[in-house]
Amino acid sequence: MLKDILFLVVVFLTNIIQGITGFAGTVLAMPPGIFLQGIDTAKMVLNILGILASIWIVFISYKDIDWKEVRKILIFMIIGVALGIKLFTLLPLGFLLKVYAIFIVLIALKGILVKGEIYTPEIVLIGVIICAGIIHGMFVSGGPLIMIYVAKKLKSKSSFRATLSVVWIILNSYLAYSHYNQGIFTSTNINLLWMSIPPFALGMILGNILHYKMSQITFLKLSYVLLSISGIALIVK
């Protein structure tokens, strides 16, 4: 029961960040979610909440969507997601978790330490999209990598958030179908999902308010700090 309560607290806090940025909620929630509920439960519940969060953002920010970038991101991320799902079934879970933890720490350190714009060739950016898809297929956490691409292409924080949310609706729906076929939609997991809806909704409401009232840079830095702590916790587990 204590683990369930702690998981609900994680859902609330991380969806505040999701409401602000449109990308960081699931990747922040996944490491503690794995600790508290196991990887299958965490993936299933957080993926569905990610879909709901994205639908919420698209509904209130539809005019900010850049459909050209949505199409481009989806083409290459779908390739990566298919690869990620396959790799997850082939490689040992312990190894994947360590790689995942190192990945999120490196992304967090980049966000904290690297200042200003860095020139990145288009072919490298496409590679980043595919890699984001691979990570998303394995851990529903491609947001930090795809953020590298979107930050180069979209300068408005509202367009950034709304455009990514369309991508997550489509990709996470595909992942939900995959999870259903894998038998992850158990009655226990579905009950936890229902329990997660109230803290999720409250977190999204607060996050959306802060999105318009607070500095985006401040909350991105906060996301990166929390991300690094989560990754380190997985490494030393």
Coordinates of C-alpha atoms in Angstrom, one line a residue:
M1 CA 0.0 0.0 0.0
L2 CA 2.9 2.4 0.9
K3 CA 4.4 1.7 -2.6
D4 CA 1.1 2.6 -4.2
I5 CA 0.8 5.9 -2.3
L6 CA 4.4 6.8 -3.2
F7 CA 3.7 6.0 -6.8
L8 CA 0.7 8.3 -6.8
V9 CA 2.9 11.1 -5.3
V10 CA 5.3 10.5 -8.2
V11 CA 2.5 10.7 -10.7
F12 CA 1.3 14.0 -9.2
L13 CA 4.7 15.7 -9.1
T14 CA 5.9 14.5 -12.5
N15 CA 2.7 15.6 -14.2
I16 CA 3.2 19.1 -13.0
I17 CA 6.4 19.0 -15.1
Q18 CA 4.6 17.3 -17.9
G19 CA 2.0 20.1 -17.9
I20 CA 4.7 22.7 -18.1
T21 CA 7.0 21.1 -20.8
G22 CA 5.0 18.5 -22.6
F23 CA 7.8 15.9 -22.5
A24 CA 9.4 15.3 -19.1
G25 CA 6.7 13.7 -17.1
T26 CA 7.1 10.1 -18.1
V27 CA 10.9 10.0 -18.1
L28 CA 11.0 11.5 -14.6
A29 CA 8.3 9.1 -13.4
M30 CA 9.8 5.9 -14.9
P31 CA 12.8 5.3 -12.6
P32 CA 10.9 5.7 -9.3
G33 CA 8.0 3.9 -11.0
I34 CA 10.2 0.9 -11.8
F35 CA 11.4 0.9 -8.1
L36 CA 7.9 1.0 -6.7
Q37 CA 5.8 -1.1 -9.1
G38 CA 8.2 -3.0 -11.4
I39 CA 8.9 -2.2 -15.1
D40 CA 5.8 -3.7 -16.7
T41 CA 3.4 -2.0 -14.4
A42 CA 5.3 1.3 -14.6
K43 CA 5.4 1.2 -18.4
M44 CA 1.7 0.4 -18.8
V45 CA 0.3 2.9 -16.3
L46 CA 2.7 5.8 -17.2
N47 CA 2.1 5.2 -20.9
I48 CA -1.6 5.6 -20.6
L49 CA -1.2 8.6 -18.4
G50 CA 1.1 10.0 -21.1
I51 CA -1.6 9.6 -23.7
L52 CA -4.1 11.4 -21.5
A53 CA -1.7 14.2 -20.7
S54 CA -1.0 14.7 -24.4
I55 CA -4.7 14.7 -25.3
W56 CA -5.2 17.4 -22.6
I57 CA -2.4 19.6 -24.0
V58 CA -3.5 19.2 -27.7
F59 CA -7.1 20.1 -26.7
I60 CA -6.1 23.4 -25.1
S61 CA -3.2 24.3 -27.5
Y62 CA -4.4 23.0 -30.9
K63 CA -3.5 26.2 -32.7
D64 CA 0.1 25.9 -31.6
I65 CA 0.8 22.6 -33.3
D66 CA 3.4 22.5 -36.1
W67 CA 2.0 19.8 -38.3
K68 CA 5.0 19.7 -40.7
E69 CA 7.3 18.8 -37.8
V70 CA 4.8 16.3 -36.4
R71 CA 4.9 14.4 -39.7
K72 CA 8.7 14.5 -39.9
I73 CA 9.2 13.3 -36.3
L74 CA 6.6 10.5 -36.6
I75 CA 8.2 9.1 -39.7
F76 CA 11.6 8.6 -38.1
M77 CA 10.4 7.9 -34.5
I78 CA 8.1 5.0 -35.6
I79 CA 11.2 3.3 -37.1
G80 CA 13.0 3.8 -33.8
V81 CA 10.0 2.6 -31.7
A82 CA 9.8 -0.6 -33.6
L83 CA 13.5 -1.2 -33.1
G84 CA 13.2 -0.4 -29.4
I85 CA 10.3 -2.8 -28.8
K86 CA 12.3 -5.6 -30.5
L87 CA 15.5 -4.8 -28.5
F88 CA 13.6 -4.9 -25.3
T89 CA 12.6 -8.5 -25.9
L90 CA 16.1 -9.6 -27.0
L91 CA 18.5 -7.9 -24.4
P92 CA 18.7 -8.6 -20.6
L93 CA 16.6 -6.3 -18.5
G94 CA 19.4 -5.5 -16.1
F95 CA 21.7 -4.4 -18.9
L96 CA 19.0 -2.3 -20.5
L97 CA 18.2 -0.5 -17.2
K98 CA 21.8 0.5 -16.8
V99 CA 22.1 1.8 -20.3
Y100 CA 18.8 3.7 -19.8
A101 CA 20.1 5.2 -16.5
I102 CA 23.3 6.3 -18.1
F103 CA 21.4 7.8 -21.0
I104 CA 19.1 9.9 -18.8
V105 CA 22.0 11.1 -16.7
L106 CA 24.0 12.2 -19.8
I107 CA 20.9 14.0 -21.2
A108 CA 20.4 15.7 -17.8
L109 CA 24.0 16.8 -17.6
K110 CA 23.8 18.2 -21.1
G111 CA 20.8 20.3 -20.2
I112 CA 22.4 21.6 -17.0
L113 CA 25.9 22.3 -18.3
V114 CA 25.7 23.1 -22.0
K115 CA 24.9 26.8 -22.6
G116 CA 23.7 28.3 -25.9
E117 CA 23.1 26.9 -29.3
I118 CA 25.3 24.2 -30.9
Y119 CA 25.3 23.7 -34.6
T120 CA 24.0 20.2 -35.5
P121 CA 23.8 18.9 -39.1
E122 CA 20.3 17.8 -40.3
I123 CA 21.4 14.1 -40.7
V124 CA 22.5 14.1 -37.1
L125 CA 19.2 15.5 -36.0
I126 CA 17.4 12.7 -37.9
G127 CA 19.6 10.2 -36.1
V128 CA 18.5 11.8 -32.8
I129 CA 14.9 11.3 -33.7
I130 CA 15.4 7.6 -34.5
C131 CA 17.4 7.1 -31.2
A132 CA 14.5 8.9 -29.4
G133 CA 12.2 6.3 -30.9
I134 CA 14.3 3.4 -29.8
I135 CA 14.4 4.7 -26.2
H136 CA 10.7 5.4 -26.3
G137 CA 10.0 1.8 -27.6
M138 CA 11.9 0.4 -24.7
F139 CA 11.0 2.7 -21.8
V140 CA 8.3 5.1 -23.0
S141 CA 10.9 7.8 -22.3
G142 CA 12.1 9.3 -25.6
G143 CA 11.2 12.9 -24.6
P144 CA 14.7 14.1 -23.5
L145 CA 16.3 13.1 -26.8
I146 CA 13.5 14.3 -29.1
M147 CA 13.7 17.6 -27.1
I148 CA 17.1 18.1 -28.7
Y149 CA 15.5 18.1 -32.1
V150 CA 12.4 20.1 -31.3
A151 CA 14.4 22.8 -29.4
K152 CA 16.3 23.4 -32.7
K153 CA 13.2 23.6 -34.8
L154 CA 10.6 25.3 -32.6
K155 CA 11.3 28.4 -30.6
S156 CA 7.9 29.0 -29.1
K157 CA 7.4 27.0 -25.8
S158 CA 3.7 26.5 -26.6
S159 CA 4.4 25.2 -30.1
F160 CA 7.1 23.0 -28.6
R161 CA 4.7 21.5 -26.1
A162 CA 1.7 21.1 -28.4
T163 CA 3.7 19.6 -31.3
L164 CA 5.3 17.0 -29.0
S165 CA 2.0 16.1 -27.5
V166 CA 0.6 15.1 -30.9
V167 CA 3.6 12.8 -31.4
W168 CA 3.1 11.2 -28.0
I169 CA -0.6 10.5 -28.6
I170 CA 0.2 8.5 -31.7
L171 CA 3.3 6.7 -30.5
N172 CA 2.0 5.9 -27.0
S173 CA -1.2 4.6 -28.5
Y174 CA 0.9 2.2 -30.6
L175 CA 2.8 1.2 -27.4
A176 CA -0.4 0.7 -25.5
Y177 CA -1.5 -1.8 -28.2
S178 CA 1.8 -3.5 -27.9
H179 CA 1.5 -3.7 -24.1
Y180 CA -2.0 -5.1 -24.4
N181 CA -0.7 -7.9 -26.7
Q182 CA 2.1 -8.6 -24.1
G183 CA -0.6 -9.2 -21.4
I184 CA 0.5 -6.2 -19.3
F185 CA -3.1 -4.9 -18.9
T186 CA -3.8 -6.9 -15.8
S187 CA -6.6 -6.1 -13.4
T188 CA -4.0 -5.0 -10.8
N189 CA -2.4 -2.6 -13.2
I190 CA -5.7 -1.2 -14.4
N191 CA -6.8 -0.6 -10.8
L192 CA -3.5 1.3 -10.2
L193 CA -4.2 3.3 -13.4
W194 CA -7.6 4.3 -12.1
M195 CA -6.1 5.4 -8.7
S196 CA -3.6 7.5 -10.6
I197 CA -6.1 9.6 -12.5
P198 CA -6.9 12.2 -9.7
P199 CA -3.2 13.0 -8.9
F200 CA -2.5 13.0 -12.6
A201 CA -5.3 15.5 -13.3
L202 CA -4.3 17.8 -10.4
G203 CA -0.7 17.8 -11.5
M204 CA -1.6 18.6 -15.1
I205 CA -3.8 21.5 -14.0
L206 CA -1.1 23.0 -11.9
G207 CA 1.5 22.4 -14.6
N208 CA -0.6 24.1 -17.2
I209 CA -1.0 27.2 -15.0
L210 CA 2.7 27.3 -14.4
H211 CA 3.4 26.9 -18.1
Y212 CA 1.9 30.3 -18.8
K213 CA 3.0 32.1 -15.6
M214 CA 6.6 30.8 -14.9
S215 CA 9.9 30.8 -16.8
Q216 CA 10.2 27.8 -19.1
I217 CA 14.0 27.9 -18.6
T218 CA 13.7 27.6 -14.8
F219 CA 11.5 24.5 -15.1
L220 CA 13.6 22.9 -17.7
K221 CA 16.6 23.2 -15.4
L222 CA 14.5 21.7 -12.6
S223 CA 13.5 18.8 -14.9
Y224 CA 17.1 18.1 -15.7
V225 CA 18.2 18.1 -12.1
L226 CA 15.4 15.6 -11.2
L227 CA 16.3 13.6 -14.3
S228 CA 19.9 13.3 -13.1
I229 CA 18.8 12.2 -9.6
S230 CA 16.5 9.5 -11.1
G231 CA 19.2 8.2 -13.4
I232 CA 21.9 8.0 -10.7
A233 CA 19.4 6.1 -8.4
L234 CA 19.0 3.5 -11.1
I235 CA 22.7 3.2 -11.7
V236 CA 23.5 2.5 -8.0
K237 CA 20.5 0.3 -7.5

